[in-house]
Amino acid sequence: IDSPYARLSADDLRFKPEETISILSSALGKAHDVEVALRLHELIEGWPLGVQLAIASLRRNDDLSGFLSAATADIRRFFVDRLIDRQSESARQLLIRISPLDMVHPDLSAAIFDGVDVREDLKRLQEQTPLVSQAEEGEWMRLHPLAREVLSERYRQIDEADRKAMSARASDWLSNEGFFEAAAEQALAAGLSERAYDLAEGVVQKMLTDGRI
């Protein structure tokens, strides 16, 4: 039986030089110097997300040549760092504080911020940047893995007491919603070992109830 699926290699998923040039011109509304656009293509090796990050970073300043001259050896981290820094202060703080989470929900994010509604910032980040993407179900979202890696370094710079307080609030929200395993992880991060063990018991009990063990 013939397979309906095609086998794709990494090369198949990369943009061709002319595709990078065309996408840049279309997205930014002007024709860029071909040599500069080709330099970008070579730096990112046709990486589609790299083109997307470059476009998002250049929305407010379309000096592509100047942009590339500031790039570091790790072009992917450079793009993510630059894109994060171009967000509003409230959006940057939101990104940093949700970075420890595997999955993000508007209400969970609000809980971390002690009741402050961050829905609009989260929605704009999801709609206008590649940093946040929609998950498969409902209002859940996730951060791009590279963004999480970069943001986690900034998260560790927050005062430890504040980090523990945010983790405790996240744990409370997650446990109230029935996500006991994630709640236990956040309780441990908050230094609440006894609560984490109680939540872990809840995970086992739920597995027994569901017939998984």
N, CA and C of each residue as an Amber inpcrd file, in Angstrom:
protein
   639
   0.8500000  -1.1880000   0.0000000   0.0000000   0.0000000   0.0000000
   0.8820000   1.2330000   0.0000000   0.6080000   2.1460000  -0.9140000
   1.3820000   3.3750000  -0.9790000   1.0670000   4.2530000   0.2240000
   2.1000000   4.8100000   0.8170000   1.9040000   5.7070000   1.9530000
   1.4280000   7.0700000   1.4630000   0.4380000   7.6840000   2.1540000
  -0.0140000   9.0240000   1.7670000   0.8960000  10.1130000   2.2830000
   1.9500000   9.7350000   3.0380000   2.8310000  10.7140000   3.6400000
   4.1470000  10.7890000   2.8740000   4.6580000  11.9930000   2.7550000
   5.9480000  12.1980000   2.1030000   7.0230000  12.3380000   3.1700000
   8.1980000  11.8430000   2.9010000   9.3130000  11.9740000   3.8270000
  10.0140000  13.3150000   3.5540000  10.0950000  14.1460000   4.5850000
  10.6920000  15.4690000   4.4400000  12.0020000  15.5320000   5.2070000
  12.9960000  16.1560000   4.5900000  14.2650000  16.3760000   5.2670000
  14.3110000  17.8210000   5.7550000  15.3470000  18.1590000   6.5390000
  15.4980000  19.5380000   7.0250000  15.6280000  20.5150000   5.8600000
  16.2870000  20.0670000   4.7810000  16.4430000  20.9360000   3.6090000
  15.0990000  21.2730000   2.9760000  14.1710000  20.3170000   3.0040000
  12.8470000  20.5660000   2.4220000  12.0900000  21.6510000   3.1750000
  12.4050000  21.8200000   4.4600000  11.6750000  22.7700000   5.2930000
  12.2970000  24.1630000   5.2950000  13.4640000  24.2960000   4.6840000
  14.1190000  25.6030000   4.6460000  13.6090000  26.4290000   3.4750000
  13.5920000  27.7650000   3.6560000  13.2600000  28.6520000   2.5530000
  14.4170000  28.7000000   1.5650000  14.0790000  28.8840000   0.2970000
  15.0910000  29.1640000  -0.7130000  15.4190000  30.6540000  -0.6420000
  16.6000000  31.0790000  -1.1430000  16.9670000  32.4980000  -1.0650000
  15.9060000  33.4310000  -1.6290000  15.3560000  33.0630000  -2.7900000
  14.3480000  33.9300000  -3.4070000  13.0690000  33.9980000  -2.5720000
  12.7900000  32.9300000  -1.8250000  11.6040000  32.9370000  -0.9600000
  11.8120000  33.8770000   0.2200000  12.9960000  33.8590000   0.8060000
  13.3080000  34.7750000   1.9040000  13.1730000  36.2180000   1.4540000
  13.7390000  36.5420000   0.2900000  13.6830000  37.9050000  -0.2480000
  12.2320000  38.3270000  -0.4830000  11.4500000  37.4360000  -1.0830000
  10.0610000  37.7400000  -1.3870000   9.2340000  37.9580000  -0.1220000
   9.4370000  37.1020000   0.8770000   8.6800000  37.2010000   2.1250000
   9.0260000  38.4840000   2.8640000  10.2930000  38.8420000   2.9120000
  10.7110000  40.0890000   3.5630000  10.0520000  41.3020000   2.9000000
  10.1180000  41.3440000   1.5810000   9.5440000  42.4770000   0.8460000
   8.0420000  42.5630000   1.0400000   7.3750000  41.4140000   1.0010000
   5.9210000  41.3870000   1.1500000   5.4940000  41.7930000   2.5510000
   6.1860000  41.2850000   3.5600000   5.7870000  41.5370000   4.9470000
   6.0970000  42.9620000   5.3930000   7.2160000  43.5120000   4.9020000
   7.6350000  44.8320000   5.3530000   7.2260000  45.9440000   4.3970000
   6.6250000  45.5730000   3.2710000   6.0610000  46.5680000   2.3700000
   7.0560000  47.3430000   1.5570000   8.2560000  46.8260000   1.3830000
   9.2450000  47.5140000   0.5480000  10.2720000  46.4940000   0.0630000
  10.9520000  46.8620000  -0.9940000  11.9960000  45.9900000  -1.5460000
  13.3170000  46.2860000  -0.8360000  13.8830000  45.2960000  -0.1820000
  15.1550000  45.4770000   0.4980000  16.3060000  45.1550000  -0.4500000
  17.4790000  45.6920000  -0.1100000  18.6790000  45.4000000  -0.8650000
  18.8610000  43.8920000  -0.9350000  19.0080000  43.3720000  -2.1520000
  19.0640000  41.9270000  -2.3430000  20.2460000  41.3210000  -1.6010000
  21.3980000  41.9820000  -1.6510000  22.5770000  41.4260000  -0.9860000
  22.3790000  41.3320000   0.5280000  21.7130000  42.3500000   1.1060000
  21.4650000  42.3340000   2.5510000  20.4700000  41.2330000   2.9000000
  19.4310000  41.0910000   2.0790000  18.4430000  40.0400000   2.3060000
  19.0900000  38.6570000   2.1830000  20.0030000  38.5140000   1.2280000
  20.7120000  37.2420000   1.0700000  21.6070000  36.9550000   2.2730000
  22.1830000  38.0090000   2.8550000  23.0130000  37.8310000   4.0500000
  22.1610000  37.3030000   5.2030000  20.9470000  37.8580000   5.3470000
  20.0360000  37.3550000   6.3680000  19.7390000  35.8840000   6.1110000
  19.4490000  35.5550000   4.8560000  19.1300000  34.1690000   4.5070000
  20.2750000  33.2310000   4.8770000  21.4940000  33.6480000   4.6170000
  22.6510000  32.8100000   4.9270000  22.8370000  32.6510000   6.4390000
  22.6160000  33.7500000   7.1830000  22.7820000  33.7000000   8.6290000
  21.7960000  32.7400000   9.2880000  20.5590000  32.7560000   8.7960000
  19.5270000  31.9110000   9.4100000  19.3910000  30.5730000   8.7020000
  20.1850000  30.3890000   7.6410000  20.1970000  29.1330000   6.8790000
  18.7950000  28.7400000   6.3970000  18.0240000  29.7440000   5.9900000
  16.6850000  29.4810000   5.4740000  15.6770000  29.0860000   6.5330000
  16.0300000  29.2850000   7.8000000  15.1800000  28.8960000   8.9310000
  13.8880000  29.7050000   8.9130000  12.7150000  29.1100000   8.6930000
  11.4690000  29.8750000   8.5740000  11.1570000  30.7390000   9.7880000
  11.3500000  30.1940000  11.0090000  11.0670000  31.0040000  12.1830000
  12.0390000  32.1680000  12.2870000  13.2690000  31.9680000  11.7930000
  14.2350000  33.0670000  11.7850000  13.7450000  34.2300000  10.9460000
  13.1610000  33.9240000   9.7840000  12.5920000  34.9800000   8.9430000
  11.4420000  35.6600000   9.6710000  10.5900000  34.8640000  10.3230000
   9.4500000  35.4080000  11.0500000   9.9100000  36.3130000  12.1890000
  10.9320000  35.8860000  12.9260000  11.4620000  36.6980000  14.0120000
  12.0940000  37.9780000  13.4930000  12.7990000  37.8830000  12.3740000
  13.4070000  39.0710000  11.7830000  12.3390000  40.0840000  11.3920000
  11.2690000  39.6130000  10.7660000  10.1810000  40.4920000  10.3580000
   9.5510000  41.1630000  11.5730000   9.2790000  40.3670000  12.6210000
   8.6700000  40.9220000  13.8290000   9.5770000  41.9570000  14.4780000
  10.8910000  41.7390000  14.4370000  11.8430000  42.6730000  15.0330000
  11.9940000  43.9480000  14.2230000  11.7140000  43.8560000  12.9230000
  11.9120000  44.9980000  12.0290000  10.6490000  45.8190000  11.8130000
   9.5460000  45.4580000  12.4580000   8.2800000  46.1530000  12.2310000
   8.4070000  47.6360000  12.5350000   9.1340000  47.9850000  13.6010000
   9.2380000  49.3850000  14.0130000  10.4410000  50.0990000  13.3970000
  11.3750000  49.3250000  12.8790000  12.5740000  49.9250000  12.2910000
  13.0580000  48.9950000  11.1880000  12.8570000  49.4040000   9.9270000
  13.1210000  48.4870000   8.8190000  14.5370000  48.6040000   8.2610000
  15.4880000  49.0130000   9.1040000  16.8850000  49.0870000   8.6860000
  17.4950000  47.6940000   8.7910000  17.3120000  46.8910000   7.7560000
  17.7720000  45.5070000   7.7930000  19.2850000  45.4220000   7.8870000
  19.9840000  46.2960000   7.1720000  21.4450000  46.2650000   7.1940000
  21.9720000  46.5540000   8.5960000  21.4320000  47.6000000   9.2370000
  21.8510000  47.9340000  10.5940000  21.4780000  46.8520000  11.5800000
  20.3400000  46.2440000  11.3430000  19.8630000  45.1650000  12.1930000
  20.8460000  43.9950000  12.1710000  21.2920000  43.6040000  10.9900000
  22.1890000  42.4620000  10.8630000  23.5820000  42.7670000  11.4040000
  24.0010000  44.0160000  11.3150000  25.3350000  44.3580000  11.8080000
  25.4290000  44.2140000  13.3210000  24.2550000  44.2380000  13.9990000
  24.2360000  44.1000000  15.4550000  24.0670000  42.6530000  15.8970000
  23.8690000  41.7630000  14.9300000  23.5960000  40.3630000  15.2720000
  24.8130000  39.6940000  15.8960000  24.5610000  38.8170000  16.8250000
  25.6300000  38.0590000  17.4620000  25.8380000  36.7590000  16.7060000
  26.8020000  35.9740000  17.1550000  27.0670000  34.6940000  16.4940000
  25.8570000  33.7680000  16.5820000  25.1490000  33.8110000  17.7140000
  23.9600000  32.9840000  17.8780000  22.7650000  33.7760000  17.3790000
  22.5310000  33.7000000  16.0750000  21.5290000  34.5530000  15.4350000
  20.1270000  34.2790000  15.9670000  19.8330000  33.0390000  16.3020000
  18.4760000  32.7230000  16.7640000  18.1940000  33.3840000  18.1080000
  19.1360000  33.2740000  19.0480000  18.9610000  33.9220000  20.3480000
  18.9200000  35.4370000  20.1850000  19.7090000  35.9550000  19.2600000
  19.7110000  37.3910000  19.0080000  18.3330000  37.8640000  18.5930000
  17.7060000  37.1390000  17.6540000  16.3830000  37.5200000  17.1960000
  15.3700000  37.5050000  18.3440000  15.4070000  36.4460000  19.1510000
  14.4420000  36.3200000  20.2420000  14.6540000  37.4250000  21.2730000
  15.9160000  37.6560000  21.6620000  16.2220000  38.7240000  22.6160000
  15.7140000  40.0700000  22.1070000  15.9900000  40.3460000  20.8540000
  15.5900000  41.6300000  20.2790000  14.0720000  41.7610000  20.2410000
  13.3940000  40.6910000  19.8740000  11.9380000  40.7300000  19.7930000
  11.3230000  40.9280000  21.1750000  11.8590000  40.2580000  22.1810000
  11.3650000  40.4370000  23.5490000  11.5500000  41.8800000  23.9910000
  12.7170000  42.4370000  23.7210000  13.0160000  43.7990000  24.1600000
  12.1670000  44.8460000  23.4560000  11.5740000  44.5010000  22.3190000
  10.7360000  45.4520000  21.5930000   9.2840000  45.4640000  22.0930000
   8.9530000  44.5590000  23.0080000   7.6080000  44.5400000  23.5610000
   7.4620000  45.6170000  24.6330000   6.2110000  45.9140000  24.9640000
   5.9520000  46.8730000  26.0430000   6.4660000  46.3030000  27.3610000
   6.6550000  47.1730000  28.3370000   7.1470000  46.7230000  29.6410000
   6.2150000  45.6830000  30.2500000   4.9100000  45.9110000  30.1530000
   3.9580000  44.9590000  30.7330000   4.0320000  43.6090000  30.0220000
   4.2020000  43.6280000  28.6910000   4.2980000  42.3730000  27.9390000
   5.5960000  41.6460000  28.2680000   6.6920000  42.3800000  28.4290000
   7.9720000  41.7460000  28.7930000   7.8670000  41.0700000  30.1550000
   7.2800000  41.7700000  31.1140000   7.1420000  41.1980000  32.4460000
   6.2430000  39.9660000  32.4250000   5.2030000  40.0090000  31.5910000
   4.3250000  38.8530000  31.4490000   5.1020000  37.6530000  30.9040000
   5.8530000  37.8670000  29.8330000   6.6290000  36.7830000  29.2230000
   7.6110000  36.1660000  30.2130000   8.2900000  37.0240000  30.9630000
   9.2830000  36.5300000  31.9180000   8.6220000  35.6720000  32.9880000
   7.4900000  36.1320000  33.4910000   6.8510000  35.4650000  34.6250000
   6.0940000  34.1880000  34.2590000   5.7270000  34.0390000  32.9950000
   5.0690000  32.7880000  32.5960000   6.0590000  31.7830000  32.0100000
   7.3200000  32.1640000  31.9000000   8.3090000  31.2900000  31.2420000
   8.5200000  29.9440000  31.9370000   8.3070000  29.8050000  33.2580000
   8.4960000  28.4710000  33.8500000   7.3800000  27.4910000  33.5090000
   6.2920000  27.9640000  32.9210000   5.1180000  27.1240000  32.7030000
   5.1960000  26.3870000  31.3670000   4.8630000  25.0960000  31.3890000
   4.8060000  24.3250000  30.1470000   3.6620000  24.8100000  29.2620000
   2.5170000  25.1070000  29.8920000   1.3390000  25.5900000  29.1830000
   0.8230000  26.8250000  29.9010000   0.2620000  27.7460000  29.1320000
  -0.1610000  29.0380000  29.6690000  -1.6430000  29.2350000  29.4000000
  -2.3580000  29.7330000  30.4000000  -3.7800000  30.0700000  30.2640000
  -3.9640000  31.5030000  30.7580000  -4.8530000  32.2840000  30.1520000
  -5.0470000  33.6680000  30.6130000  -5.3560000  33.7740000  32.0980000
  -6.1940000  32.8680000  32.6200000  -6.5520000  32.9300000  34.0410000
  -5.3860000  32.5040000  34.9330000  -4.5940000  31.5510000  34.4760000
  -3.3980000  31.1550000  35.2220000  -2.4040000  32.3120000  35.2590000
  -2.2590000  32.9870000  34.1360000  -1.3580000  34.1370000  34.0740000
  -1.8240000  35.2380000  35.0200000  -3.1380000  35.4710000  35.0650000
  -3.6910000  36.4770000  35.9750000  -3.4180000  36.0950000  37.4250000
  -3.5080000  34.8000000  37.7340000  -3.2370000  34.3330000  39.0980000
  -1.7880000  34.6110000  39.4860000  -0.8800000  34.3870000  38.5610000
   0.5330000  34.6500000  38.8260000   0.7500000  36.1220000  39.1440000
  -0.0110000  36.9890000  38.4610000   0.0880000  38.4340000  38.6800000
  -0.8500000  38.9030000  39.7980000  -1.2900000  37.9520000  40.6220000
  -2.1230000  38.2600000  41.7930000  -3.4140000  38.9910000  41.4050000
  -4.0760000  38.4770000  40.3540000  -5.3860000  38.9890000  39.9770000
  -5.3900000  40.0280000  38.8760000  -4.2300000  40.5060000  38.4480000
  -4.1650000  41.5070000  37.3770000  -4.5200000  40.8290000  36.0480000
  -5.4540000  41.4160000  35.3010000  -5.8880000  40.8370000  34.0320000
  -4.8430000  41.1080000  32.9520000  -4.2190000  40.0530000  32.4510000
  -3.1710000  40.1910000  31.4370000  -3.6430000  39.6360000  30.0960000
  -4.9470000  39.4230000  29.9760000  -5.5040000  38.7760000  28.7890000
  -5.1540000  39.5060000  27.5010000  -5.2500000  40.8330000  27.5020000
  -4.9960000  41.5970000  26.2760000  -3.5480000  41.4880000  25.8270000
  -2.6200000  41.5950000  26.7850000  -1.2000000  41.4370000  26.4440000
  -0.9330000  40.0430000  25.8880000  -1.5030000  39.0430000  26.5250000
  -1.2840000  37.6560000  26.0900000  -1.8640000  37.4320000  24.6970000
  -3.0500000  37.9640000  24.4600000  -3.6880000  37.8140000  23.1530000
  -2.8700000  38.5010000  22.0630000  -2.3680000  39.7050000  22.3610000
  -1.5800000  40.4320000  21.3580000  -0.2780000  39.6930000  21.0570000
   0.3680000  39.1530000  22.0810000   1.5980000  38.3940000  21.8660000
   1.3490000  37.1680000  20.9980000   0.2060000  36.5240000  21.2260000
  -0.1290000  35.3270000  20.4480000  -0.4580000  35.6690000  19.0000000
  -1.1260000  36.8140000  18.7980000  -1.5590000  37.1950000  17.4490000
  -0.4640000  37.8660000  16.6330000   0.4500000  38.5620000  17.2960000
   1.3760000  39.4240000  16.5710000   2.8340000  38.9820000  16.6310000
   3.1490000  37.9840000  17.4470000   4.5430000  37.5320000  17.5310000
   4.6000000  36.0040000  17.4820000   5.7440000  35.4580000  17.1430000
   5.9220000  33.9980000  17.1980000   6.3390000  33.5070000  18.5730000
   6.3590000  34.4020000  19.5640000   6.7950000  34.0120000  20.9010000
   5.7670000  33.1350000  21.6050000   4.4890000  33.3970000  21.3430000
   3.4000000  32.6610000  21.9850000   2.5180000  32.0700000  20.8960000
   2.1740000  30.8070000  21.0230000   1.3190000  30.1600000  20.0280000
   0.1170000  29.4990000  20.7010000  -0.9500000  29.3660000  19.9370000
  -2.1590000  28.7250000  20.4460000  -1.9310000  27.2290000  20.5990000
  -2.3810000  26.6620000  21.7080000  -2.3110000  25.2170000  21.8960000
  -3.5140000  24.5610000  21.2360000  -3.6160000  23.2670000  21.4010000
  -4.6330000  22.5160000  20.6690000  -6.0430000  22.7660000  21.1740000
  -6.2050000  23.0680000  22.4610000  -7.5390000  23.1410000  23.0280000
  -7.7760000  24.4490000  23.7690000  -9.0130000  24.9740000  23.6320000
  -9.4610000  26.1110000  24.4170000  -8.5620000  27.3240000  24.3500000
  -8.3710000  27.9500000  25.5120000  -7.5750000  29.1820000  25.5890000
  -6.1250000  28.9240000  25.9510000  -5.7310000  27.6710000  26.0170000
  -4.3520000  27.3590000  26.3910000  -3.3770000  27.7790000  25.3010000
  -2.2140000  28.2390000  25.7300000  -1.1500000  28.6700000  24.8240000
   0.1660000  28.0970000  25.3200000   1.1900000  28.2300000  24.4840000
   2.5230000  27.8190000  24.9100000   3.5540000  28.7970000  24.3610000
   4.6500000  28.9460000  25.1100000   5.7680000  29.7650000  24.6510000
   6.6390000  28.9540000  23.7070000   7.2270000  29.6350000  22.7200000
   8.1810000  28.9630000  21.8490000   9.3560000  28.4840000  22.7070000
   9.8480000  27.2430000  22.4830000  10.9260000  26.7000000  23.3230000
  12.1570000  27.5970000  23.4270000  12.5590000  28.2180000  22.3220000
  13.7260000  29.0920000  22.3740000  13.4250000  30.3390000  23.1960000
  12.2020000  30.8470000  23.0870000  11.8100000  32.0060000  23.8940000
  11.8490000  31.6430000  25.3810000  11.3690000  30.4460000  25.7160000
  11.3980000  30.0050000  27.1190000  12.8310000  29.9460000  27.6410000
  13.7260000  29.4680000  26.7950000  15.1310000  29.3460000  27.2010000
  15.7210000  30.7200000  27.5000000  15.4460000  31.6750000  26.6150000
  15.9630000  33.0330000  26.8100000  15.3050000  33.6880000  28.0210000
  13.9950000  33.5370000  28.1370000  13.2540000  34.1760000  29.2220000
  13.5860000  33.5790000  30.5820000  13.9390000  32.2910000  30.6150000
  14.2480000  31.6560000  31.8940000  15.4690000  32.3000000  32.5510000
  16.3870000  32.7900000  31.7320000  17.5620000  33.4720000  32.2700000
  17.1440000  34.7770000  32.9530000  16.1690000  35.4620000  32.3670000
  15.6700000  36.6950000  32.9690000  14.8270000  36.3860000  34.2110000
  14.1020000  35.2830000  34.1670000  13.2640000  34.9010000  35.3060000
  14.1190000  34.6750000  36.5440000  15.2870000  34.0740000  36.3760000
  16.1530000  33.7810000  37.5160000  16.7110000  35.0410000  38.1620000
  16.6000000  36.1700000  37.4790000  17.0670000  37.4370000  38.0370000
  16.0360000  38.0760000  38.9670000  14.7930000  37.5670000  38.9610000
  13.7610000  38.0650000  39.8660000  14.0910000  37.6170000  41.2860000
  13.7750000  38.4480000  42.2550000  14.0130000  38.1120000  43.6550000
  13.3910000  36.7620000  44.0020000  14.1220000  35.9390000  44.7420000
  13.6720000  34.5790000  45.0430000  12.3200000  34.5620000  45.7500000
  12.1130000  35.4750000  46.6690000  10.8380000  35.5090000  47.3890000
   9.6760000  35.7770000  46.4410000   9.8930000  36.6620000  45.4720000
   8.8460000  36.9500000  44.4900000   8.5850000  35.7330000  43.6060000
   9.6550000  35.0250000  43.2110000   9.4810000  33.8210000  42.3950000
   8.6700000  32.7690000  43.1480000   8.9720000  32.5870000  44.4160000
   8.2500000  31.5950000  45.2110000   6.7830000  31.9810000  45.3770000
   6.5190000  33.2660000  45.5520000   5.1370000  33.7260000  45.7040000
   4.3460000  33.4760000  44.4240000   4.9660000  33.7250000  43.2660000
   4.2930000  33.4860000  41.9860000   4.0350000  31.9960000  41.7830000
   5.0030000  31.1780000  42.1380000   4.8340000  29.7310000  41.9970000
   3.7240000  29.2190000  42.9110000   3.6320000  29.7810000  44.1060000
   2.5740000  29.3690000  45.0340000   1.2000000  29.7230000  44.4740000
   1.0680000  30.9060000  43.8880000  -0.2180000  31.3040000  43.3040000
  -0.5540000  30.4310000  42.0990000   0.4690000  30.0990000  41.3020000
   0.2440000  29.2150000  40.1560000  -0.2040000  27.8390000  40.6300000
   0.4220000  27.3550000  41.7000000   0.0650000  26.0490000  42.2340000
  -1.3900000  26.0320000  42.7110000  -1.8010000  27.0870000  43.3850000
  -3.1880000  27.1730000  43.8660000  -4.1690000  27.1120000  42.6970000
  -3.9050000  27.8870000  41.6530000  -4.8220000  27.9230000  40.5040000
  -4.8770000  26.5520000  39.8320000  -3.7130000  25.9580000  39.6050000
  -3.6550000  24.6710000  38.9170000  -4.3590000  23.5690000  39.7180000
  -4.1790000  23.5730000  41.0240000  -4.8320000  22.5440000  41.8370000
  -6.3410000  22.7380000  41.8520000  -6.7930000  23.9860000  41.9030000
  -8.2300000  24.2610000  41.8780000  -8.8690000  23.8080000  40.5680000
  -8.0750000  23.8100000  39.4920000  -8.5790000  23.3960000  38.1780000
  -8.3790000  21.9030000  37.9230000  -7.7760000  21.2150000  38.8930000
  -7.5910000  19.7750000  38.7600000  -6.3080000  19.3420000  38.0930000
  -5.3730000  20.2680000  37.8980000  -4.0910000  19.9220000  37.2720000
  -3.0690000  19.6600000  38.3870000  -3.2340000  18.5180000  39.0500000
  -2.4730000  18.2700000  40.2750000  -0.9780000  18.0830000  40.0400000
  -0.6020000  17.4510000  38.9360000   0.8240000  17.2250000  38.6770000
   1.5530000  18.5460000  38.4600000   0.9700000  19.4090000  37.6140000
   1.5780000  20.7270000  37.3810000   1.5570000  21.5570000  38.6560000
   0.4810000  21.4160000  39.4480000   0.3790000  22.1460000  40.7130000
   1.4700000  21.7010000  41.6740000   1.7680000  20.3960000  41.6920000
   2.8270000  19.8770000  42.5630000   4.1870000  20.4390000  42.1600000
   4.4340000  20.5350000  40.8640000   5.7080000  21.0870000  40.3800000
   5.8720000  22.5340000  40.8290000   4.7860000  23.3130000  40.7230000
   4.8490000  24.7130000  41.1310000   4.9800000  24.8460000  42.6520000
   4.3550000  23.9150000  43.3900000   4.4930000  23.9410000  44.8450000
   5.9420000  23.6890000  45.2490000   6.5990000  22.7480000  44.5720000
   8.0160000  22.5000000  44.8500000   8.8570000  23.7380000  44.5490000
   8.5470000  24.3960000  43.4240000   9.2800000  25.6150000  43.0570000
   9.0670000  26.7140000  44.0930000   7.9060000  26.6730000  44.7610000
   7.5970000  27.6640000  45.7920000   8.2010000  27.3050000  47.1430000
   8.8420000  26.1340000  47.2180000   9.4210000  25.6890000  48.4780000
   8.4110000  25.0670000  49.4140000   7.2400000  24.6910000  48.8770000
   6.1700000  24.1120000  49.6850000   6.1800000  22.5900000  49.5210000
   7.1710000  21.9550000  50.1120000   7.3830000  20.5180000  49.9000000
   6.2020000  19.6840000  50.3640000   5.6690000  19.9800000  51.5520000
   4.5650000  19.1800000  52.0820000   3.3390000  19.2750000  51.1790000
   3.0560000  20.4900000  50.7100000   1.9240000  20.6690000  49.8000000
   2.1740000  19.9120000  48.4920000   3.4080000  19.9240000  48.0100000
   3.7360000  19.2160000  46.7680000   3.4840000  17.7180000  46.9210000
   3.8470000  17.1560000  48.0780000   3.6240000  15.7300000  48.3090000
   2.1270000  15.4170000  48.3680000   1.3530000  16.3090000  49.0130000
  -0.0980000  16.1080000  49.0750000  -0.6990000  16.1250000  47.6700000
  -0.2350000  17.0370000  46.8510000  -0.7390000  17.1300000  45.4780000
  -0.3300000  15.8970000  44.6690000   0.8830000  15.4110000  44.9150000
   1.3330000  14.2020000  44.2170000   0.4410000  13.0180000  44.5670000
  -0.0040000  12.9570000  45.8190000  -0.9410000  11.9000000  46.2180000
  -2.2510000  12.0430000  45.4600000  -2.6380000  13.3110000  45.2120000
  -3.8460000  13.5580000  44.4330000  -3.7140000  13.0420000  43.0120000
  -2.5140000  13.1440000  42.4610000  -2.2620000  12.6250000  41.1080000
  -2.4550000  11.1190000  41.0870000  -1.8980000  10.4310000  42.0920000
  -2.0190000   8.9730000  42.1690000  -3.4780000   8.5770000  42.3330000
  -4.2010000   9.3020000  43.2000000  -5.6100000   8.9930000  43.4270000
  -6.4240000   9.1470000  42.1520000  -6.1140000  10.2020000  41.3890000
  -6.8340000  10.4230000  40.1310000  -6.5450000   9.3160000  39.1250000
  -5.2990000   8.8530000  39.0960000  -4.9410000   7.7670000  38.1940000
  -5.6650000   6.4800000  38.5740000  -5.8240000   6.2490000  39.8890000
  -6.5510000   5.0810000  40.3490000  -8.0200000   5.1720000  39.9550000
  -8.5850000   6.3700000  40.1370000  -9.9920000   6.5880000  39.7860000
 -10.2240000   6.3960000  38.2940000  -9.2550000   6.8690000  37.5010000
  -9.3890000   6.7540000  36.0320000  -9.0220000   5.3630000  35.5140000
  -8.5440000   4.4970000  36.4130000  -8.1710000   3.1430000  35.9950000
  -6.8670000   3.0590000  35.2560000  -6.0040000   4.0450000  35.4710000
  -4.7150000   4.0400000  34.7620000  -3.6540000   3.2600000  35.5160000
  -3.9090000   2.9650000  36.7880000  -2.9790000   2.1240000  37.5540000
  -3.8000000   1.1760000  38.4260000
